[in-house]
Amino acid sequence: AQTAQGLLIRAEEADRSPREEGTRLPRRLAQPAQRRARLQAAQAVLAQRRSAGAQVNTTDPDSRLQPPSQPGGGFTQGYNAQAAVDTAPARLIVAARIADTTTDHNQLSGTVAAIPVELGRPVVVVADRGYDSHEDIVRTAQLSGAQICCPPAHRFNPHSASAIGRQRQARQSERLARDQLARSARGQAWLRLRRTTIEPVFGMIKAALGFRRFQLRGRSKVEGEWQLVALAYNLRRLWQVSAVPAC
């Protein structure tokens, strides 16, 4: 009986005490009008994306359904992390940004533009065939003044007839020039260097730093999270390079 009476007294005290912060709505949702406005805005975004045939994630609307990175893997809801790495021995990340696309198509110019002006303009930009986009590669070359080494996704026959006209022929000629550069000795050397430059960076971020997924939601927050990951990687690399005794 005493135990039951004590529990009743404690329950009455809890009812009279102020509620914990976790049980209250945040200030931005405290008023019904505010909640209604946010719900209406969310419904408008959902309707717009559904009309465009896009899949919508209600937890993080900015994210996209990303294809598997390896054969046999599953789809994941997330972002496309982009990075540019210098070929100097330290292999530092010189640009890190987030894209909400499911492929690297049309992402080269944005990543090159993210390189700080203090580092100067790149002389050569090397990317894999996933970045193959005539318009974006031309834009990257004009933006940076660099030579672009990016193998085309498909080979083209220079003698094939074009029924579309000169614009199609211009794209075809540009891709053929990139194909020839990628197959040349110089291009092959650049592509080999790329495989030992950018690929290990993502491997070390996953294995050494233990970073395999974003913890935040919303593109702006994920962008900041990716910048912090790049900073952590660069600090680790600078420490490793400085720790190596000079020969």
PDB file of C-alpha atoms in Angstrom:
ATOM      1  CA  ALA A   1       0.000   0.000   0.000  1.00  0.00           C
ATOM      2  CA  GLN A   2       2.807   2.379   0.860  1.00  0.00           C
ATOM      3  CA  THR A   3       4.485   1.662  -2.465  1.00  0.00           C
ATOM      4  CA  ALA A   4       1.272   2.362  -4.380  1.00  0.00           C
ATOM      5  CA  GLN A   5       0.703   5.579  -2.417  1.00  0.00           C
ATOM      6  CA  GLY A   6       4.239   6.685  -3.169  1.00  0.00           C
ATOM      7  CA  LEU A   7       3.761   6.069  -6.876  1.00  0.00           C
ATOM      8  CA  LEU A   8       0.551   8.102  -6.877  1.00  0.00           C
ATOM      9  CA  ILE A   9       2.288  11.006  -5.150  1.00  0.00           C
ATOM     10  CA  ARG A  10       5.141  10.921  -7.670  1.00  0.00           C
ATOM     11  CA  ALA A  11       2.651  10.810 -10.570  1.00  0.00           C
ATOM     12  CA  GLU A  12       0.815  13.883  -9.222  1.00  0.00           C
ATOM     13  CA  GLU A  13       4.116  15.723  -8.857  1.00  0.00           C
ATOM     14  CA  ALA A  14       5.052  14.829 -12.413  1.00  0.00           C
ATOM     15  CA  ASP A  15       1.693  16.143 -13.672  1.00  0.00           C
ATOM     16  CA  ARG A  16       2.235  19.452 -11.878  1.00  0.00           C
ATOM     17  CA  SER A  17       5.850  19.861 -12.991  1.00  0.00           C
ATOM     18  CA  PRO A  18       6.720  21.605 -16.312  1.00  0.00           C
ATOM     19  CA  ARG A  19       6.911  19.307 -19.308  1.00  0.00           C
ATOM     20  CA  GLU A  20      10.268  18.254 -20.623  1.00  0.00           C
ATOM     21  CA  GLU A  21      11.588  20.001 -23.713  1.00  0.00           C
ATOM     22  CA  GLY A  22      11.372  16.812 -25.757  1.00  0.00           C
ATOM     23  CA  THR A  23       7.592  16.729 -25.442  1.00  0.00           C
ATOM     24  CA  ARG A  24       7.065  20.226 -26.853  1.00  0.00           C
ATOM     25  CA  LEU A  25       6.816  21.304 -30.460  1.00  0.00           C
ATOM     26  CA  PRO A  26       9.607  23.577 -31.717  1.00  0.00           C
ATOM     27  CA  ARG A  27       8.801  27.275 -31.902  1.00  0.00           C
ATOM     28  CA  ARG A  28       8.523  27.231 -35.676  1.00  0.00           C
ATOM     29  CA  LEU A  29       5.643  24.718 -35.344  1.00  0.00           C
ATOM     30  CA  ALA A  30       4.051  25.958 -32.129  1.00  0.00           C
ATOM     31  CA  GLN A  31       1.170  27.758 -33.851  1.00  0.00           C
ATOM     32  CA  PRO A  32      -1.415  25.925 -35.993  1.00  0.00           C
ATOM     33  CA  ALA A  33      -0.992  28.456 -38.800  1.00  0.00           C
ATOM     34  CA  GLN A  34       2.741  27.729 -38.927  1.00  0.00           C
ATOM     35  CA  ARG A  35       2.202  23.976 -39.079  1.00  0.00           C
ATOM     36  CA  ARG A  36      -0.416  24.385 -41.803  1.00  0.00           C
ATOM     37  CA  ALA A  37       1.907  26.577 -43.894  1.00  0.00           C
ATOM     38  CA  ARG A  38       4.778  24.082 -43.671  1.00  0.00           C
ATOM     39  CA  LEU A  39       2.510  21.183 -44.574  1.00  0.00           C
ATOM     40  CA  GLN A  40       1.120  23.055 -47.579  1.00  0.00           C
ATOM     41  CA  ALA A  41       4.657  23.912 -48.754  1.00  0.00           C
ATOM     42  CA  ALA A  42       5.712  20.258 -48.406  1.00  0.00           C
ATOM     43  CA  GLN A  43       2.636  19.114 -50.336  1.00  0.00           C
ATOM     44  CA  ALA A  44       3.442  21.558 -53.137  1.00  0.00           C
ATOM     45  CA  VAL A  45       6.998  20.183 -53.425  1.00  0.00           C
ATOM     46  CA  LEU A  46       5.729  16.605 -53.464  1.00  0.00           C
ATOM     47  CA  ALA A  47       3.148  17.404 -56.143  1.00  0.00           C
ATOM     48  CA  GLN A  48       5.731  19.167 -58.321  1.00  0.00           C
ATOM     49  CA  ARG A  49       8.225  16.306 -58.182  1.00  0.00           C
ATOM     50  CA  ARG A  50       5.620  13.629 -58.687  1.00  0.00           C
ATOM     51  CA  SER A  51       4.305  15.448 -61.755  1.00  0.00           C
ATOM     52  CA  ALA A  52       7.856  15.354 -63.132  1.00  0.00           C
ATOM     53  CA  GLY A  53       7.976  11.606 -62.579  1.00  0.00           C
ATOM     54  CA  ALA A  54      10.602  11.834 -59.814  1.00  0.00           C
ATOM     55  CA  GLN A  55      10.604   9.718 -56.700  1.00  0.00           C
ATOM     56  CA  VAL A  56      10.242  11.709 -53.490  1.00  0.00           C
ATOM     57  CA  ASN A  57      11.675  10.928 -50.085  1.00  0.00           C
ATOM     58  CA  THR A  58       9.594  12.634 -47.405  1.00  0.00           C
ATOM     59  CA  THR A  59      12.393  12.373 -44.807  1.00  0.00           C
ATOM     60  CA  ASP A  60      14.970  14.161 -46.983  1.00  0.00           C
ATOM     61  CA  PRO A  61      13.371  15.607 -50.131  1.00  0.00           C
ATOM     62  CA  ASP A  62      16.728  16.898 -51.400  1.00  0.00           C
ATOM     63  CA  SER A  63      18.196  13.388 -51.622  1.00  0.00           C
ATOM     64  CA  ARG A  64      17.900  11.016 -54.567  1.00  0.00           C
ATOM     65  CA  LEU A  65      17.792   7.249 -55.002  1.00  0.00           C
ATOM     66  CA  GLN A  66      21.405   6.426 -55.901  1.00  0.00           C
ATOM     67  CA  PRO A  67      22.265   3.340 -57.988  1.00  0.00           C
ATOM     68  CA  PRO A  68      24.596   0.698 -56.521  1.00  0.00           C
ATOM     69  CA  SER A  69      28.292   1.545 -56.680  1.00  0.00           C
ATOM     70  CA  GLN A  70      29.191  -2.096 -57.276  1.00  0.00           C
ATOM     71  CA  PRO A  71      27.477  -4.903 -59.216  1.00  0.00           C
ATOM     72  CA  GLY A  72      25.004  -6.732 -57.033  1.00  0.00           C
ATOM     73  CA  GLY A  73      24.661  -3.862 -54.583  1.00  0.00           C
ATOM     74  CA  GLY A  74      21.407  -2.223 -53.589  1.00  0.00           C
ATOM     75  CA  PHE A  75      20.028   1.233 -54.201  1.00  0.00           C
ATOM     76  CA  THR A  76      20.514   3.802 -51.439  1.00  0.00           C
ATOM     77  CA  GLN A  77      18.781   7.082 -50.691  1.00  0.00           C
ATOM     78  CA  GLY A  78      21.447   9.752 -50.564  1.00  0.00           C
ATOM     79  CA  TYR A  79      23.643  12.189 -52.448  1.00  0.00           C
ATOM     80  CA  ASN A  80      26.369  12.174 -55.080  1.00  0.00           C
ATOM     81  CA  ALA A  81      29.637  13.239 -53.407  1.00  0.00           C
ATOM     82  CA  GLN A  82      32.044  14.949 -55.807  1.00  0.00           C
ATOM     83  CA  ALA A  83      35.742  15.649 -55.212  1.00  0.00           C
ATOM     84  CA  ALA A  84      38.757  16.984 -57.106  1.00  0.00           C
ATOM     85  CA  VAL A  85      42.209  15.797 -56.018  1.00  0.00           C
ATOM     86  CA  ASP A  86      45.592  17.336 -56.758  1.00  0.00           C
ATOM     87  CA  THR A  87      48.241  15.067 -58.295  1.00  0.00           C
ATOM     88  CA  ALA A  88      50.956  16.399 -55.972  1.00  0.00           C
ATOM     89  CA  PRO A  89      52.462  13.754 -53.644  1.00  0.00           C
ATOM     90  CA  ALA A  90      50.164  14.780 -50.760  1.00  0.00           C
ATOM     91  CA  ARG A  91      47.071  13.934 -52.865  1.00  0.00           C
ATOM     92  CA  LEU A  92      44.972  16.636 -51.184  1.00  0.00           C
ATOM     93  CA  ILE A  93      41.303  17.265 -51.949  1.00  0.00           C
ATOM     94  CA  VAL A  94      41.127  20.688 -53.595  1.00  0.00           C
ATOM     95  CA  ALA A  95      37.356  20.761 -54.136  1.00  0.00           C
ATOM     96  CA  ALA A  96      34.471  18.921 -52.471  1.00  0.00           C
ATOM     97  CA  ARG A  97      30.829  19.410 -53.302  1.00  0.00           C
ATOM     98  CA  ILE A  98      27.493  17.593 -53.289  1.00  0.00           C
ATOM     99  CA  ALA A  99      25.225  16.864 -56.248  1.00  0.00           C
ATOM    100  CA  ASP A 100      21.648  15.622 -56.092  1.00  0.00           C
ATOM    101  CA  THR A 101      21.974  13.724 -59.364  1.00  0.00           C
ATOM    102  CA  THR A 102      22.206   9.954 -59.706  1.00  0.00           C
ATOM    103  CA  THR A 103      25.145  10.053 -62.155  1.00  0.00           C
ATOM    104  CA  ASP A 104      28.304  12.117 -62.699  1.00  0.00           C
ATOM    105  CA  HIS A 105      26.915  13.400 -65.996  1.00  0.00           C
ATOM    106  CA  ASN A 106      27.152  17.239 -66.147  1.00  0.00           C
ATOM    107  CA  GLN A 107      29.071  17.425 -62.845  1.00  0.00           C
ATOM    108  CA  LEU A 108      32.615  18.138 -64.071  1.00  0.00           C
ATOM    109  CA  SER A 109      32.255  21.890 -64.562  1.00  0.00           C
ATOM    110  CA  GLY A 110      30.717  22.395 -61.121  1.00  0.00           C
ATOM    111  CA  THR A 111      33.525  20.489 -59.416  1.00  0.00           C
ATOM    112  CA  VAL A 112      36.257  22.350 -61.305  1.00  0.00           C
ATOM    113  CA  ALA A 113      34.559  25.665 -60.514  1.00  0.00           C
ATOM    114  CA  ALA A 114      34.645  24.728 -56.813  1.00  0.00           C
ATOM    115  CA  ILE A 115      38.471  24.759 -56.797  1.00  0.00           C
ATOM    116  CA  PRO A 116      39.537  27.890 -54.832  1.00  0.00           C
ATOM    117  CA  VAL A 117      41.038  30.623 -56.972  1.00  0.00           C
ATOM    118  CA  GLU A 118      43.984  30.808 -54.546  1.00  0.00           C
ATOM    119  CA  LEU A 119      45.155  27.435 -55.870  1.00  0.00           C
ATOM    120  CA  GLY A 120      45.278  28.683 -59.441  1.00  0.00           C
ATOM    121  CA  ARG A 121      43.746  27.129 -62.520  1.00  0.00           C
ATOM    122  CA  PRO A 122      44.316  23.471 -63.337  1.00  0.00           C
ATOM    123  CA  VAL A 123      46.405  22.685 -66.391  1.00  0.00           C
ATOM    124  CA  VAL A 124      44.889  19.267 -67.078  1.00  0.00           C
ATOM    125  CA  VAL A 125      41.581  17.852 -65.824  1.00  0.00           C
ATOM    126  CA  VAL A 126      41.216  14.061 -65.964  1.00  0.00           C
ATOM    127  CA  ALA A 127      37.866  12.330 -65.439  1.00  0.00           C
ATOM    128  CA  ASP A 128      36.396   8.922 -66.193  1.00  0.00           C
ATOM    129  CA  ARG A 129      33.834   8.240 -68.902  1.00  0.00           C
ATOM    130  CA  GLY A 130      30.971   8.732 -66.464  1.00  0.00           C
ATOM    131  CA  TYR A 131      31.487  12.488 -66.867  1.00  0.00           C
ATOM    132  CA  ASP A 132      31.058  12.322 -70.641  1.00  0.00           C
ATOM    133  CA  SER A 133      28.878  15.278 -71.625  1.00  0.00           C
ATOM    134  CA  HIS A 134      29.759  17.404 -74.622  1.00  0.00           C
ATOM    135  CA  GLU A 135      28.160  20.576 -73.280  1.00  0.00           C
ATOM    136  CA  ASP A 136      29.613  20.216 -69.780  1.00  0.00           C
ATOM    137  CA  ILE A 137      33.124  19.367 -70.994  1.00  0.00           C
ATOM    138  CA  VAL A 138      33.139  22.337 -73.356  1.00  0.00           C
ATOM    139  CA  ARG A 139      31.921  24.503 -70.463  1.00  0.00           C
ATOM    140  CA  THR A 140      34.689  23.111 -68.227  1.00  0.00           C
ATOM    141  CA  ALA A 141      37.378  23.846 -70.812  1.00  0.00           C
ATOM    142  CA  GLN A 142      36.107  27.403 -71.271  1.00  0.00           C
ATOM    143  CA  LEU A 143      35.843  27.934 -67.517  1.00  0.00           C
ATOM    144  CA  SER A 144      39.286  26.646 -66.555  1.00  0.00           C
ATOM    145  CA  GLY A 145      41.330  26.858 -69.727  1.00  0.00           C
ATOM    146  CA  ALA A 146      42.563  23.347 -68.955  1.00  0.00           C
ATOM    147  CA  GLN A 147      42.945  20.419 -71.301  1.00  0.00           C
ATOM    148  CA  ILE A 148      40.220  17.875 -70.593  1.00  0.00           C
ATOM    149  CA  CYS A 149      40.997  14.175 -70.709  1.00  0.00           C
ATOM    150  CA  CYS A 150      37.699  12.330 -70.442  1.00  0.00           C
ATOM    151  CA  PRO A 151      37.107   9.227 -72.551  1.00  0.00           C
ATOM    152  CA  PRO A 152      33.726   9.287 -74.302  1.00  0.00           C
ATOM    153  CA  ALA A 153      31.141   6.829 -73.111  1.00  0.00           C
ATOM    154  CA  HIS A 154      30.711   5.533 -76.672  1.00  0.00           C
ATOM    155  CA  ARG A 155      32.987   5.532 -79.683  1.00  0.00           C
ATOM    156  CA  PHE A 156      31.827   7.269 -82.830  1.00  0.00           C
ATOM    157  CA  ASN A 157      32.425   6.523 -86.475  1.00  0.00           C
ATOM    158  CA  PRO A 158      33.950   9.639 -88.082  1.00  0.00           C
ATOM    159  CA  HIS A 159      32.600   8.620 -91.475  1.00  0.00           C
ATOM    160  CA  SER A 160      28.988   8.108 -90.386  1.00  0.00           C
ATOM    161  CA  ALA A 161      26.401  10.427 -91.879  1.00  0.00           C
ATOM    162  CA  SER A 162      24.632  12.881 -89.588  1.00  0.00           C
ATOM    163  CA  ALA A 163      20.986  13.528 -90.274  1.00  0.00           C
ATOM    164  CA  ILE A 164      20.722  16.184 -87.540  1.00  0.00           C
ATOM    165  CA  GLY A 165      23.227  18.656 -88.927  1.00  0.00           C
ATOM    166  CA  ARG A 166      26.333  20.596 -87.976  1.00  0.00           C
ATOM    167  CA  GLN A 167      25.589  20.716 -84.252  1.00  0.00           C
ATOM    168  CA  ARG A 168      25.576  16.916 -84.087  1.00  0.00           C
ATOM    169  CA  GLN A 169      28.745  16.791 -86.164  1.00  0.00           C
ATOM    170  CA  ALA A 170      30.460  19.261 -83.803  1.00  0.00           C
ATOM    171  CA  ARG A 171      29.646  17.089 -80.801  1.00  0.00           C
ATOM    172  CA  GLN A 172      30.832  14.033 -82.679  1.00  0.00           C
ATOM    173  CA  SER A 173      34.135  15.678 -83.645  1.00  0.00           C
ATOM    174  CA  GLU A 174      34.749  16.805 -80.069  1.00  0.00           C
ATOM    175  CA  ARG A 175      34.132  13.313 -78.710  1.00  0.00           C
ATOM    176  CA  LEU A 176      36.372  11.773 -81.369  1.00  0.00           C
ATOM    177  CA  ALA A 177      39.160  14.163 -80.359  1.00  0.00           C
ATOM    178  CA  ARG A 178      38.733  13.132 -76.724  1.00  0.00           C
ATOM    179  CA  ASP A 179      38.742   9.473 -77.725  1.00  0.00           C
ATOM    180  CA  GLN A 180      42.025   9.924 -79.583  1.00  0.00           C
ATOM    181  CA  LEU A 181      43.552  11.776 -76.628  1.00  0.00           C
ATOM    182  CA  ALA A 182      42.443   9.085 -74.174  1.00  0.00           C
ATOM    183  CA  ARG A 183      43.986   6.358 -76.370  1.00  0.00           C
ATOM    184  CA  SER A 184      47.265   8.190 -76.855  1.00  0.00           C
ATOM    185  CA  ALA A 185      50.319   7.495 -74.689  1.00  0.00           C
ATOM    186  CA  ARG A 186      49.887  10.810 -72.905  1.00  0.00           C
ATOM    187  CA  GLY A 187      46.203  10.194 -72.267  1.00  0.00           C
ATOM    188  CA  GLN A 188      46.835   6.679 -71.000  1.00  0.00           C
ATOM    189  CA  ALA A 189      49.444   8.038 -68.572  1.00  0.00           C
ATOM    190  CA  TRP A 190      46.955  10.624 -67.283  1.00  0.00           C
ATOM    191  CA  LEU A 191      44.246   8.002 -66.820  1.00  0.00           C
ATOM    192  CA  ARG A 192      46.638   5.719 -64.929  1.00  0.00           C
ATOM    193  CA  LEU A 193      47.556   8.642 -62.707  1.00  0.00           C
ATOM    194  CA  ARG A 194      43.896   9.310 -62.086  1.00  0.00           C
ATOM    195  CA  ARG A 195      43.318   5.732 -60.922  1.00  0.00           C
ATOM    196  CA  THR A 196      46.071   6.163 -58.321  1.00  0.00           C
ATOM    197  CA  THR A 197      44.899   9.635 -57.297  1.00  0.00           C
ATOM    198  CA  ILE A 198      41.151   9.992 -56.855  1.00  0.00           C
ATOM    199  CA  GLU A 199      40.172   6.349 -56.343  1.00  0.00           C
ATOM    200  CA  PRO A 200      42.366   5.800 -53.251  1.00  0.00           C
ATOM    201  CA  VAL A 201      40.964   8.985 -51.696  1.00  0.00           C
ATOM    202  CA  PHE A 202      37.452   7.577 -51.471  1.00  0.00           C
ATOM    203  CA  GLY A 203      38.878   4.276 -50.275  1.00  0.00           C
ATOM    204  CA  MET A 204      40.777   5.962 -47.438  1.00  0.00           C
ATOM    205  CA  ILE A 205      37.757   8.040 -46.470  1.00  0.00           C
ATOM    206  CA  LYS A 206      35.749   4.843 -46.081  1.00  0.00           C
ATOM    207  CA  ALA A 207      38.411   2.594 -44.573  1.00  0.00           C
ATOM    208  CA  ALA A 208      40.687   4.918 -42.578  1.00  0.00           C
ATOM    209  CA  LEU A 209      38.185   7.596 -41.542  1.00  0.00           C
ATOM    210  CA  GLY A 210      35.269   5.166 -41.251  1.00  0.00           C
ATOM    211  CA  PHE A 211      32.960   7.490 -43.162  1.00  0.00           C
ATOM    212  CA  ARG A 212      30.494   5.525 -45.285  1.00  0.00           C
ATOM    213  CA  ARG A 213      27.240   7.477 -45.070  1.00  0.00           C
ATOM    214  CA  PHE A 214      25.995  10.973 -44.357  1.00  0.00           C
ATOM    215  CA  GLN A 215      24.446  11.536 -40.954  1.00  0.00           C
ATOM    216  CA  LEU A 216      22.654  14.816 -41.707  1.00  0.00           C
ATOM    217  CA  ARG A 217      19.634  15.609 -43.864  1.00  0.00           C
ATOM    218  CA  GLY A 218      19.128  18.393 -46.359  1.00  0.00           C
ATOM    219  CA  ARG A 219      21.541  19.314 -49.124  1.00  0.00           C
ATOM    220  CA  SER A 220      23.045  22.352 -47.373  1.00  0.00           C
ATOM    221  CA  LYS A 221      23.817  20.348 -44.220  1.00  0.00           C
ATOM    222  CA  VAL A 222      25.176  17.390 -46.200  1.00  0.00           C
ATOM    223  CA  GLU A 223      27.362  19.816 -48.177  1.00  0.00           C
ATOM    224  CA  GLY A 224      28.876  21.039 -44.916  1.00  0.00           C
ATOM    225  CA  GLU A 225      29.317  17.483 -43.675  1.00  0.00           C
ATOM    226  CA  TRP A 226      31.188  16.520 -46.851  1.00  0.00           C
ATOM    227  CA  GLN A 227      33.411  19.601 -46.505  1.00  0.00           C
ATOM    228  CA  LEU A 228      34.312  18.492 -42.964  1.00  0.00           C
ATOM    229  CA  VAL A 229      35.130  14.987 -44.223  1.00  0.00           C
ATOM    230  CA  ALA A 230      37.403  16.481 -46.904  1.00  0.00           C
ATOM    231  CA  LEU A 231      39.079  18.660 -44.272  1.00  0.00           C
ATOM    232  CA  ALA A 232      39.643  15.647 -42.001  1.00  0.00           C
ATOM    233  CA  TYR A 233      41.147  13.695 -44.907  1.00  0.00           C
ATOM    234  CA  ASN A 234      43.469  16.585 -45.843  1.00  0.00           C
ATOM    235  CA  LEU A 235      44.664  17.005 -42.239  1.00  0.00           C
ATOM    236  CA  ARG A 236      45.391  13.291 -42.037  1.00  0.00           C
ATOM    237  CA  ARG A 237      47.306  13.363 -45.314  1.00  0.00           C
ATOM    238  CA  LEU A 238      49.347  16.423 -44.240  1.00  0.00           C
ATOM    239  CA  TRP A 239      50.235  14.673 -40.992  1.00  0.00           C
ATOM    240  CA  GLN A 240      51.250  11.524 -42.872  1.00  0.00           C
ATOM    241  CA  VAL A 241      53.385  13.430 -45.353  1.00  0.00           C
ATOM    242  CA  SER A 242      55.086  15.483 -42.643  1.00  0.00           C
ATOM    243  CA  ALA A 243      55.750  12.318 -40.600  1.00  0.00           C
ATOM    244  CA  VAL A 244      57.690  10.680 -43.445  1.00  0.00           C
ATOM    245  CA  PRO A 245      61.436  11.283 -42.884  1.00  0.00           C
ATOM    246  CA  ALA A 246      63.276  12.970 -45.694  1.00  0.00           C
ATOM    247  CA  CYS A 247      65.570  10.716 -47.701  1.00  0.00           C
TER     248      CYS A 247
END
